[in-house]
Short mmCIF file of C-alpha atoms and ligand atoms in Angstrom, two decimals:
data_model
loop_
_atom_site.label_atom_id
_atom_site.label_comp_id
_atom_site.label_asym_id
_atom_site.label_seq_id
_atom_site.Cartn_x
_atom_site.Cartn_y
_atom_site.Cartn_z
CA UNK A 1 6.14 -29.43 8.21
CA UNK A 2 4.25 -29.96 5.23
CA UNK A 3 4.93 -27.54 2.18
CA UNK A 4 2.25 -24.68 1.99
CA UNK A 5 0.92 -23.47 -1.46
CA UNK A 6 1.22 -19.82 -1.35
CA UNK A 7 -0.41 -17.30 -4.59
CA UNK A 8 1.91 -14.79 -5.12
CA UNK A 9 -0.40 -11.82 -6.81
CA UNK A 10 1.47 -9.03 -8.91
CA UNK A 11 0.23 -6.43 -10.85
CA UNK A 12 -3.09 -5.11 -10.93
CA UNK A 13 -5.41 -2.81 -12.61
CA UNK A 14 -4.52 0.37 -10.73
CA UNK A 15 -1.62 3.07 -11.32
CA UNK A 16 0.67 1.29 -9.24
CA UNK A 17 1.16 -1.70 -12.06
CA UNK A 18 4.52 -0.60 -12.42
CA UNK A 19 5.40 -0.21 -8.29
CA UNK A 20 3.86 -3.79 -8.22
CA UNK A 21 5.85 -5.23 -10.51
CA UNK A 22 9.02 -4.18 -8.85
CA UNK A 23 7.90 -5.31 -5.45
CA UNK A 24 6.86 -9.24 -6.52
CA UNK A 25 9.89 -9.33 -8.30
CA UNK A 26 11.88 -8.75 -5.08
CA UNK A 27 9.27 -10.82 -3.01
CA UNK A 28 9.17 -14.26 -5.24
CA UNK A 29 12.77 -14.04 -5.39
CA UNK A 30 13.08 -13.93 -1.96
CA UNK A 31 10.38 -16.78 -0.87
CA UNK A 32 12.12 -19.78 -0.05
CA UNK A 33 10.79 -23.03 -2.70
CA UNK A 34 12.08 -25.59 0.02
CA UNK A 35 9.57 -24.03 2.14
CA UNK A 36 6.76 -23.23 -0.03
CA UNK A 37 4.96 -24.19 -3.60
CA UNK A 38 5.03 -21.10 -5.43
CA UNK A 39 1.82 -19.98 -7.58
CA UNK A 40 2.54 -17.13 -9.27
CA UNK A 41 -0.40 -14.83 -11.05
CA UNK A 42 -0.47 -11.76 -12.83
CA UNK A 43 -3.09 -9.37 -12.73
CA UNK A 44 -2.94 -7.32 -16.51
CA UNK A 45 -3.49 -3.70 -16.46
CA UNK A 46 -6.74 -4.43 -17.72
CA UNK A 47 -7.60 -6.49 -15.30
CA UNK A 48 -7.15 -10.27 -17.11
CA UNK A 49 -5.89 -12.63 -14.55
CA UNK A 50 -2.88 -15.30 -15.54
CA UNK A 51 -1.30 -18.02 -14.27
CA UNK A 52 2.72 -17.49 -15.09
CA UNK A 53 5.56 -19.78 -14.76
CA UNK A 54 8.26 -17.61 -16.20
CA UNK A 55 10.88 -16.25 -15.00
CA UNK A 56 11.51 -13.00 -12.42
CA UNK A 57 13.01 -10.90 -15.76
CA UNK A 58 9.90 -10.71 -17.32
CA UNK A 59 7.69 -9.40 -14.29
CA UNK A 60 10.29 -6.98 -13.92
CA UNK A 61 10.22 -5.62 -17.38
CA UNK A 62 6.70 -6.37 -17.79
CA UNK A 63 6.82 -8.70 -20.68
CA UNK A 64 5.55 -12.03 -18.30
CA UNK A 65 1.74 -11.37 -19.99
CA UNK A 66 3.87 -12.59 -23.21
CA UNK A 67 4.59 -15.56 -21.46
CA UNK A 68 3.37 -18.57 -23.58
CA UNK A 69 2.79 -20.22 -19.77
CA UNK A 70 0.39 -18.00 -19.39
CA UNK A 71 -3.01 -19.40 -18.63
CA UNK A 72 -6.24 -17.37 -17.91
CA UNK A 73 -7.03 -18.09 -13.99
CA UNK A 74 -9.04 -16.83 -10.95
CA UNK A 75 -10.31 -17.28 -7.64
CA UNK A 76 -13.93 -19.24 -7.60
CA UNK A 77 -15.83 -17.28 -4.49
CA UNK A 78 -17.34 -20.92 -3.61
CA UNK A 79 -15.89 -22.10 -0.62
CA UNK A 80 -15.94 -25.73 -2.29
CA UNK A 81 -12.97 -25.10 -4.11
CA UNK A 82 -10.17 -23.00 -2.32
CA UNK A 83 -8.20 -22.88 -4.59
CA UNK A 84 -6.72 -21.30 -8.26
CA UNK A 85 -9.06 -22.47 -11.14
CA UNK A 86 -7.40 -22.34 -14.19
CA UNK A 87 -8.97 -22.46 -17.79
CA UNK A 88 -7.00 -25.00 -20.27
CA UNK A 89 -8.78 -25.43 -23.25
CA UNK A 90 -12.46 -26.22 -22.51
CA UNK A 91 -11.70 -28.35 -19.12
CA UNK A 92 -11.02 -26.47 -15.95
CA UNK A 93 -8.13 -27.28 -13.61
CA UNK A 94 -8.03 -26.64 -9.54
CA UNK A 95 -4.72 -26.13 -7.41
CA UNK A 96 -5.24 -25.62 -3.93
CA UNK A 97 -4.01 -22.48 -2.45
CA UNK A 98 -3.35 -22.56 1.07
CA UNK A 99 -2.25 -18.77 1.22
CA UNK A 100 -2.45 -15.48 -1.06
CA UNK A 101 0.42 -13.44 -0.98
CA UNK A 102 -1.40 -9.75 -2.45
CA UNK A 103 1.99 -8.02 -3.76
CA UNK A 104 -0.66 -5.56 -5.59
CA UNK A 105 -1.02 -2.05 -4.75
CA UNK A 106 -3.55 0.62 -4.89
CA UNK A 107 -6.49 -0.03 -6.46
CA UNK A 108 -8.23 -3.34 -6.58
CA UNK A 109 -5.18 -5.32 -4.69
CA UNK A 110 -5.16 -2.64 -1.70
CA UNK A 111 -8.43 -1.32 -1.40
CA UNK A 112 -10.19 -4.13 0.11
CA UNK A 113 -11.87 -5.34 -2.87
CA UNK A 114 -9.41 -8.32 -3.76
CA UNK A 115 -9.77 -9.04 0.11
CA UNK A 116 -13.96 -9.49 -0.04
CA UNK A 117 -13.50 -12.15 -2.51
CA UNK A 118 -10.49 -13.55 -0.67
CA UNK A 119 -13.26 -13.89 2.31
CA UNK A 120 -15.87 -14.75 0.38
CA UNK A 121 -13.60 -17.96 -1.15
CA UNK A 122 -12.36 -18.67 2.31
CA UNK A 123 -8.68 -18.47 1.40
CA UNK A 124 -6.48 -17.19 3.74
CA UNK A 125 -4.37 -14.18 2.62
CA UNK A 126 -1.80 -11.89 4.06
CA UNK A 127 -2.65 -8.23 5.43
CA UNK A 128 -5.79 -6.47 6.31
CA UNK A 129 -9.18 -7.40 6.05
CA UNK A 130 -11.48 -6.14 3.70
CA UNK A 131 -13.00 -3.48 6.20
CA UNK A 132 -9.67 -2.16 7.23
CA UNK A 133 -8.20 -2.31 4.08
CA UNK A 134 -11.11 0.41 2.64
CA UNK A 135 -10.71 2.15 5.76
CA UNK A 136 -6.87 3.03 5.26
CA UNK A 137 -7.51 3.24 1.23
CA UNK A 138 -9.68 5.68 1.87
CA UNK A 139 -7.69 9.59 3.02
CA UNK A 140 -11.13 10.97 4.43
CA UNK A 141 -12.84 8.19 6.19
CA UNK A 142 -9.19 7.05 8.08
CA UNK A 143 -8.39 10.30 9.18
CA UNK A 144 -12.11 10.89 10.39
CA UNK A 145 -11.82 7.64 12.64
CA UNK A 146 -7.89 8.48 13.82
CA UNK A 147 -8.75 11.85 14.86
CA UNK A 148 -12.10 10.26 16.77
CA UNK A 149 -9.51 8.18 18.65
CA UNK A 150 -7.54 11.35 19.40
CA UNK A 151 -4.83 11.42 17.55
CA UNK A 152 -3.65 14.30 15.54
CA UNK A 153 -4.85 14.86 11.86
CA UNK A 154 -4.55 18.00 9.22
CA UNK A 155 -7.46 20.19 8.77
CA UNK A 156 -9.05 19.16 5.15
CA UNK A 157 -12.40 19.04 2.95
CA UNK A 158 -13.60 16.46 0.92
CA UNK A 159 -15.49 17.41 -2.21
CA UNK A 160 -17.30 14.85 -4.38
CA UNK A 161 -17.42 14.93 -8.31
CA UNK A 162 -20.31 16.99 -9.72
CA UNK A 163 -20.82 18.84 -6.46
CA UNK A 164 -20.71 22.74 -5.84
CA UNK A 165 -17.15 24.31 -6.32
CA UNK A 166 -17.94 27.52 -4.89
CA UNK A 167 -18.58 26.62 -0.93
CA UNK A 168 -15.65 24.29 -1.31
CA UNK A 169 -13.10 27.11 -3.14
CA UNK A 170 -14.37 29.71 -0.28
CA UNK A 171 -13.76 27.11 2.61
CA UNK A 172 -10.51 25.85 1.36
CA UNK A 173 -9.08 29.54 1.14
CA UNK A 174 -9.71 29.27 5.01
CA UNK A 175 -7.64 26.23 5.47
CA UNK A 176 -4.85 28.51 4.18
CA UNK A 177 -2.24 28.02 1.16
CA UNK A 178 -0.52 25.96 0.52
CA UNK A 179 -2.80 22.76 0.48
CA UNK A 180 -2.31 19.21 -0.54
CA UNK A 181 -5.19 17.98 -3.21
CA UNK A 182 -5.32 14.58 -3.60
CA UNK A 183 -7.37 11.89 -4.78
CA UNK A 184 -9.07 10.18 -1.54
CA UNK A 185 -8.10 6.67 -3.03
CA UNK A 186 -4.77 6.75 -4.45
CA UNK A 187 -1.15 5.81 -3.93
CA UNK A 188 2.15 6.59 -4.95
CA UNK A 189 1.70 10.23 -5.04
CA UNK A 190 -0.94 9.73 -8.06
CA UNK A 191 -3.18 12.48 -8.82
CA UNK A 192 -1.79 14.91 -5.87
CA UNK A 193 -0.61 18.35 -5.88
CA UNK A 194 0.23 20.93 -4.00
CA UNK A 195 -1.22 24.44 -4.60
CA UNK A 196 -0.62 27.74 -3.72
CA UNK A 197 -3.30 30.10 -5.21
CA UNK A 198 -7.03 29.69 -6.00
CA UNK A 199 -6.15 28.96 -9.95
CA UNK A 200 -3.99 25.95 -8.86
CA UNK A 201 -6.55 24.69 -6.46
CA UNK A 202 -9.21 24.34 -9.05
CA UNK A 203 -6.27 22.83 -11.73
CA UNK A 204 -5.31 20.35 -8.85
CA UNK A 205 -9.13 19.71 -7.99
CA UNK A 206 -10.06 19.15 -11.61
CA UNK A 207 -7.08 16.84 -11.79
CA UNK A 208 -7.30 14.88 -8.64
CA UNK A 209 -10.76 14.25 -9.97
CA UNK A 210 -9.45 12.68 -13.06
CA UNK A 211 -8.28 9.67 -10.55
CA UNK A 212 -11.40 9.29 -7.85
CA UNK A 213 -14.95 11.12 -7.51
CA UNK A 214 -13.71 11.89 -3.98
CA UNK A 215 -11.05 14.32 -3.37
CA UNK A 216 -9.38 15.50 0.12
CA UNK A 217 -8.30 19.01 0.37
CA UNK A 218 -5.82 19.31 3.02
CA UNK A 219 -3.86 22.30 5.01
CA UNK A 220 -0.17 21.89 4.50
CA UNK A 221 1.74 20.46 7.41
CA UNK A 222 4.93 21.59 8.59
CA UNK A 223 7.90 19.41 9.50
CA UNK A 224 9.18 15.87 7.92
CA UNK A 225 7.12 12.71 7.10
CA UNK A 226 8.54 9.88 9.54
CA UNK A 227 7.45 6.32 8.79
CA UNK A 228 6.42 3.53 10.97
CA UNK A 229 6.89 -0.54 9.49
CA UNK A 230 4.35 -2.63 11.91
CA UNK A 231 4.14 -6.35 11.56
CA UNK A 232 1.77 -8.62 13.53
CA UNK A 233 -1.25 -8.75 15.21
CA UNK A 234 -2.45 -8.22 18.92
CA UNK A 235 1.59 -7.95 19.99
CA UNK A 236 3.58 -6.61 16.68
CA UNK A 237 6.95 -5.89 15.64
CA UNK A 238 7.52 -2.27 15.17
CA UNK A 239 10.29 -1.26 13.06
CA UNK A 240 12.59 1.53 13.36
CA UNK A 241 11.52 4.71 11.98
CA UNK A 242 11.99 6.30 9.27
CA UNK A 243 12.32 10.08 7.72
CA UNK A 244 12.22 11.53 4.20
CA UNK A 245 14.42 14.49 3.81
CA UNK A 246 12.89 16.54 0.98
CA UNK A 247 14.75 19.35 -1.08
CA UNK A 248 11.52 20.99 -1.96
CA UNK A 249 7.77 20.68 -3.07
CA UNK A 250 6.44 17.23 -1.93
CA UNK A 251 7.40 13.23 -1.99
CA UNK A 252 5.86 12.81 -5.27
CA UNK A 253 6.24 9.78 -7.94
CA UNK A 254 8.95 10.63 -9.71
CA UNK A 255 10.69 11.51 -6.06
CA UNK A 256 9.27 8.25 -4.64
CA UNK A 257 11.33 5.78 -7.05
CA UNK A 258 14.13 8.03 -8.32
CA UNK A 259 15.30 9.83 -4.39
CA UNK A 260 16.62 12.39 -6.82
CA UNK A 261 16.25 15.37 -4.44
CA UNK A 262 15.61 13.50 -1.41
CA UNK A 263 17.01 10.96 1.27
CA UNK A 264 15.85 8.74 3.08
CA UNK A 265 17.17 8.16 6.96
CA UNK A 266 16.94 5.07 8.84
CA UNK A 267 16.68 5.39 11.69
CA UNK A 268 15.23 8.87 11.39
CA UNK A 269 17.19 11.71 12.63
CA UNK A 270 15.12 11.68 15.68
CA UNK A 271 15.30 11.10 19.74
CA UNK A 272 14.72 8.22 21.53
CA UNK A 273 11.89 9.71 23.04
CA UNK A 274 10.38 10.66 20.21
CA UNK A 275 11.01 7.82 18.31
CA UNK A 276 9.17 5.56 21.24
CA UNK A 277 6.19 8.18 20.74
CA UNK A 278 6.11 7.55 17.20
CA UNK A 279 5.92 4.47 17.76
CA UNK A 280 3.18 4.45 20.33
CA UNK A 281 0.87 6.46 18.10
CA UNK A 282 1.86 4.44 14.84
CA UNK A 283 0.69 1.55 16.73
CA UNK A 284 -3.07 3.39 18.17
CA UNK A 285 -3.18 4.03 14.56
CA UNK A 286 -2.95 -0.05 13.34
CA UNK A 287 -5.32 -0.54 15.99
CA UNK A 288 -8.15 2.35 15.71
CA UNK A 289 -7.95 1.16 11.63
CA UNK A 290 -8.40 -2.58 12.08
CA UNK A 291 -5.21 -3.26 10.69
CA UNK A 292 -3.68 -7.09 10.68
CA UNK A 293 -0.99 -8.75 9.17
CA UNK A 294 1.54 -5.45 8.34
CA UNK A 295 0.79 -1.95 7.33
CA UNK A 296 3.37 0.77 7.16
CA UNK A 297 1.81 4.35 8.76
CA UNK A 298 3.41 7.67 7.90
CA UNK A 299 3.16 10.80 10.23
CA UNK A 300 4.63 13.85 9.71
CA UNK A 301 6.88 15.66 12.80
CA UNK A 302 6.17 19.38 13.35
CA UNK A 303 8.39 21.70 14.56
CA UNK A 304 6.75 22.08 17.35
CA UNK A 305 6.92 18.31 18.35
CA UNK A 306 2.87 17.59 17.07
CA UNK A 307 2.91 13.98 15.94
CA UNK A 308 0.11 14.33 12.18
CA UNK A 309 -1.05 11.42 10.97
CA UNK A 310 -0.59 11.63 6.99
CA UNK A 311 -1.79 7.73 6.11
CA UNK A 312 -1.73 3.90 6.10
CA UNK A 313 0.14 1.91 3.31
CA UNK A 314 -1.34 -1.54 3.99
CA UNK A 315 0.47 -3.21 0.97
CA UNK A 316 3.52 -0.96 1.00
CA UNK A 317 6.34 -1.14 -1.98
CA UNK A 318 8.06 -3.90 -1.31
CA UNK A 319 11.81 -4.23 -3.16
CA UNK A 320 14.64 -5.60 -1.67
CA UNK A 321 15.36 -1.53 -0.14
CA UNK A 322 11.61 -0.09 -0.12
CA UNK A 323 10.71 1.28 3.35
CA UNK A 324 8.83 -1.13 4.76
CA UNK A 325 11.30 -4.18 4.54
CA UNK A 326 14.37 -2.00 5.20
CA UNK A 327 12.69 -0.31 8.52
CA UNK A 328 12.41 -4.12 9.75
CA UNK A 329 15.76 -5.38 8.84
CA UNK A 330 17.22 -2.55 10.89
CA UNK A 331 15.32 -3.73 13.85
CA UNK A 332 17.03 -7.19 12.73
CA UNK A 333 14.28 -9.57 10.82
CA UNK A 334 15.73 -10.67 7.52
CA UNK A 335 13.38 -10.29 4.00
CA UNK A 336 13.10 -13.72 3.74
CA UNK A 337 11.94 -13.68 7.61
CA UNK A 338 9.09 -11.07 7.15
CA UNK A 339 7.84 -12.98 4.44
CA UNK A 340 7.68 -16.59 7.15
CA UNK A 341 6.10 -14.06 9.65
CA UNK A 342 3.80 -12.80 7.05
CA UNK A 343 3.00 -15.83 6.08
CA UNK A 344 2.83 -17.82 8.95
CA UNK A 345 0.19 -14.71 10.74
CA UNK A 346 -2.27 -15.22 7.54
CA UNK A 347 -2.46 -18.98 8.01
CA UNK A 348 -2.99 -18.33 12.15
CA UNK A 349 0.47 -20.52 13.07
CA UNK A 350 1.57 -17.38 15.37
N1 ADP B 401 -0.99 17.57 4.56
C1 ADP B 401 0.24 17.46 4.05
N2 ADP B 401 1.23 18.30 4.44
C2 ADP B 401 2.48 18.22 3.94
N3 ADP B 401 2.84 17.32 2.99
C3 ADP B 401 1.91 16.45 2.55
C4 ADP B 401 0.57 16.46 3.06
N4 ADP B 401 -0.12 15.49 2.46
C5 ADP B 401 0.73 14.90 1.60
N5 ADP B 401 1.95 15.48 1.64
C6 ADP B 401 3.10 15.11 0.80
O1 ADP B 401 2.62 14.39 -0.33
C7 ADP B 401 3.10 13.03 -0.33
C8 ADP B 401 2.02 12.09 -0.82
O2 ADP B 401 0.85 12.19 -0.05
P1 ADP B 401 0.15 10.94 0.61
O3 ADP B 401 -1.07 11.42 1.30
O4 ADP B 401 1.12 10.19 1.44
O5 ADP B 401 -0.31 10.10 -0.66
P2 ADP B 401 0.07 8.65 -1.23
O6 ADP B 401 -0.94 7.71 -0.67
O7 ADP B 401 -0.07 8.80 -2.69
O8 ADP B 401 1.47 8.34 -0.77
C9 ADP B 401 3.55 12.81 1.10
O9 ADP B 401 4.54 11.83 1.16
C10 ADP B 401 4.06 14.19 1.49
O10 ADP B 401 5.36 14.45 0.94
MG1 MG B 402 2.21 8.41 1.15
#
């Protein structure tokens, strides 16, 4: 089989630099070179994009924009070229690119944009689409469409930037307190917080509005946040489940790379039954969105056995024990394997 030249993407413009760094680190190191031509490019926080040829170290510690192999690149939308055009002096340079690998999160490398131009240049990449992408990037408009198809979502108001507080204050008091304010295009916990009284809703609003013009207000939900790891298209590989134990408030940022107060159990501390019914709706949920390639979907478990549908991570963190990969490997797929299935689903070999 002939040797495919897969873009590895890292970094990115969005909050979740940091969380991307981490995750390509783990993923180049774990792509197999007799298998594939690595082309490795780093996205700069201010959005500069660079061809890199050092080594893993200095992704992880983010010095690889130091790099003196660094070399000011990008992605022509003409489907002539198909390929990574990089700048050397005043002559331009084209390597084919027979895959993108998108290790980005959040922002511009999750939200669908970097997909429209990945469709527009007619190179194949890895994940969702552009349209499903937005759609799970997006709090409000995903729930809206997974509670149209039935399933289970919290109560919650969207307010935009500049519009009327009042209405908004008044009708989130109904929801009831506590409530989860959160950016409607974020990740990693960014921008969200939990409230308890009128004073912190309009602190959390005002701050949630610091990250997006859009922000969800949502009613608290109780129980635990089970995950679901989904790879593959018409006939995927589901995972096994996950749960996140929490000690107290909420699985914020610091929480989300430190598990200082919290655990993680795989497989969650759940039934058989209920596991296959997470499952099931994890799975209406990849399908009602659009989703292709992988996504990871989190649901939270009430006590009164009410699957809630909390969101879709469609580039989720990716390190040798993030969620998504470890969920797999307990259902028995090596890292390096997700990464061939990956792959090979983006090029259309399976
Ligand atoms: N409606 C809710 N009820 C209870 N906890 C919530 C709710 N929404 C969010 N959380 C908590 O906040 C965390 C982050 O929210 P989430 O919507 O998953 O944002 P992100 O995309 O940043 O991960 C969740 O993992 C969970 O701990
Ligand atoms: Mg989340």
């Amino acid at each position: 089989m002939e040797k495919k030249t897969v873009a590895v993407l890292f970094g990115g413009c969005s909050g979740e630099y940091e969380v991307s760094l981490s995750s390509a680190a783990a993923v180049i190191g774990h792509l197999d070179i007799e298998k594939y031509n690595l082309v490795l490019i780093g996205i700069t926080q201010e959005g500069s994009w660079l061809r890199y040829s050092g080594n893993l170290e200095d992704i992880r510690n983010d010095r690889w924009h130091a790099h003196p192999s660094c070399i000011p690149s990008f992605f022509s939308p003409s489907r002539e070229i198909k390929g990574l055009i990089e700048l050397v002096h005043t002559e331009y340079h084209v390597t084919p690119i027979d895959v993108v690998l998108p290790v980005l999160h959040g922002k511009y490398g999750e939200d669908g944009t970097l997909q429209g131009l990945l469709e527009l240049a007619g190179i194949p990449f890895v994940g969702c689409d552009m349209l499903s992408s937005a759609l799970c990037m997006d709090k409000e408009l995903a729930h809206t469409l997974v509670q149209a198809a039935g399933m289970d979502t919290p109560r919650s108001l969207t307010v935009y930037r500049g519009g009327s507080m009042e209405k908004v204050l008044a009708a989130a008091e109904e929801l009831g307190f506590p409530l989860f304010v959160k950016p409607a295009r974020s990740g990693s916990s960014l921008g969200i917080t939990k409230v308890h009284d009128m004073k912190e809703l309009a602190a959390g609003t005002a701050f949630a509005f610091t990250h997006d013009s859009k922000v969800v207000i949502e009613q608290n939900i109780n129980g635990f946040e089970v995950g679901c790891a989904i790879l593959g298209n018409s006939d995927p590989i589901i995972g096994a489940i996950d749960e996140i134990e929490l000690e107290g408030g909420f699985f914020d940022y610091s929480e989300k790379y430190s598990l200082h107060s919290s655990k993680i159990h795989l497989p969650a501390r759940i039934d058989k039954d209920t596991a296959n019914k997470v499952k099931e709706t994890a799975l209406a949920i990849y399908k009602t969105l659009g989703c292709s390639g992988f996504a990871r979907i989190d649901m939270f478990l009430t006590p009164d056995g009410r699957i809630v549908f909390n969101e879709v991570n469609t580039i989720p963190g990716f390190t040798s024990n993030s969620r998504y990969p470890s969920m797999l490997q307990a259902s028995g797929l090596t890292y390096a394997d997700i990464l061939d299935q990956l792959l090979q689903l983006a090029v259309g070999e399976v």
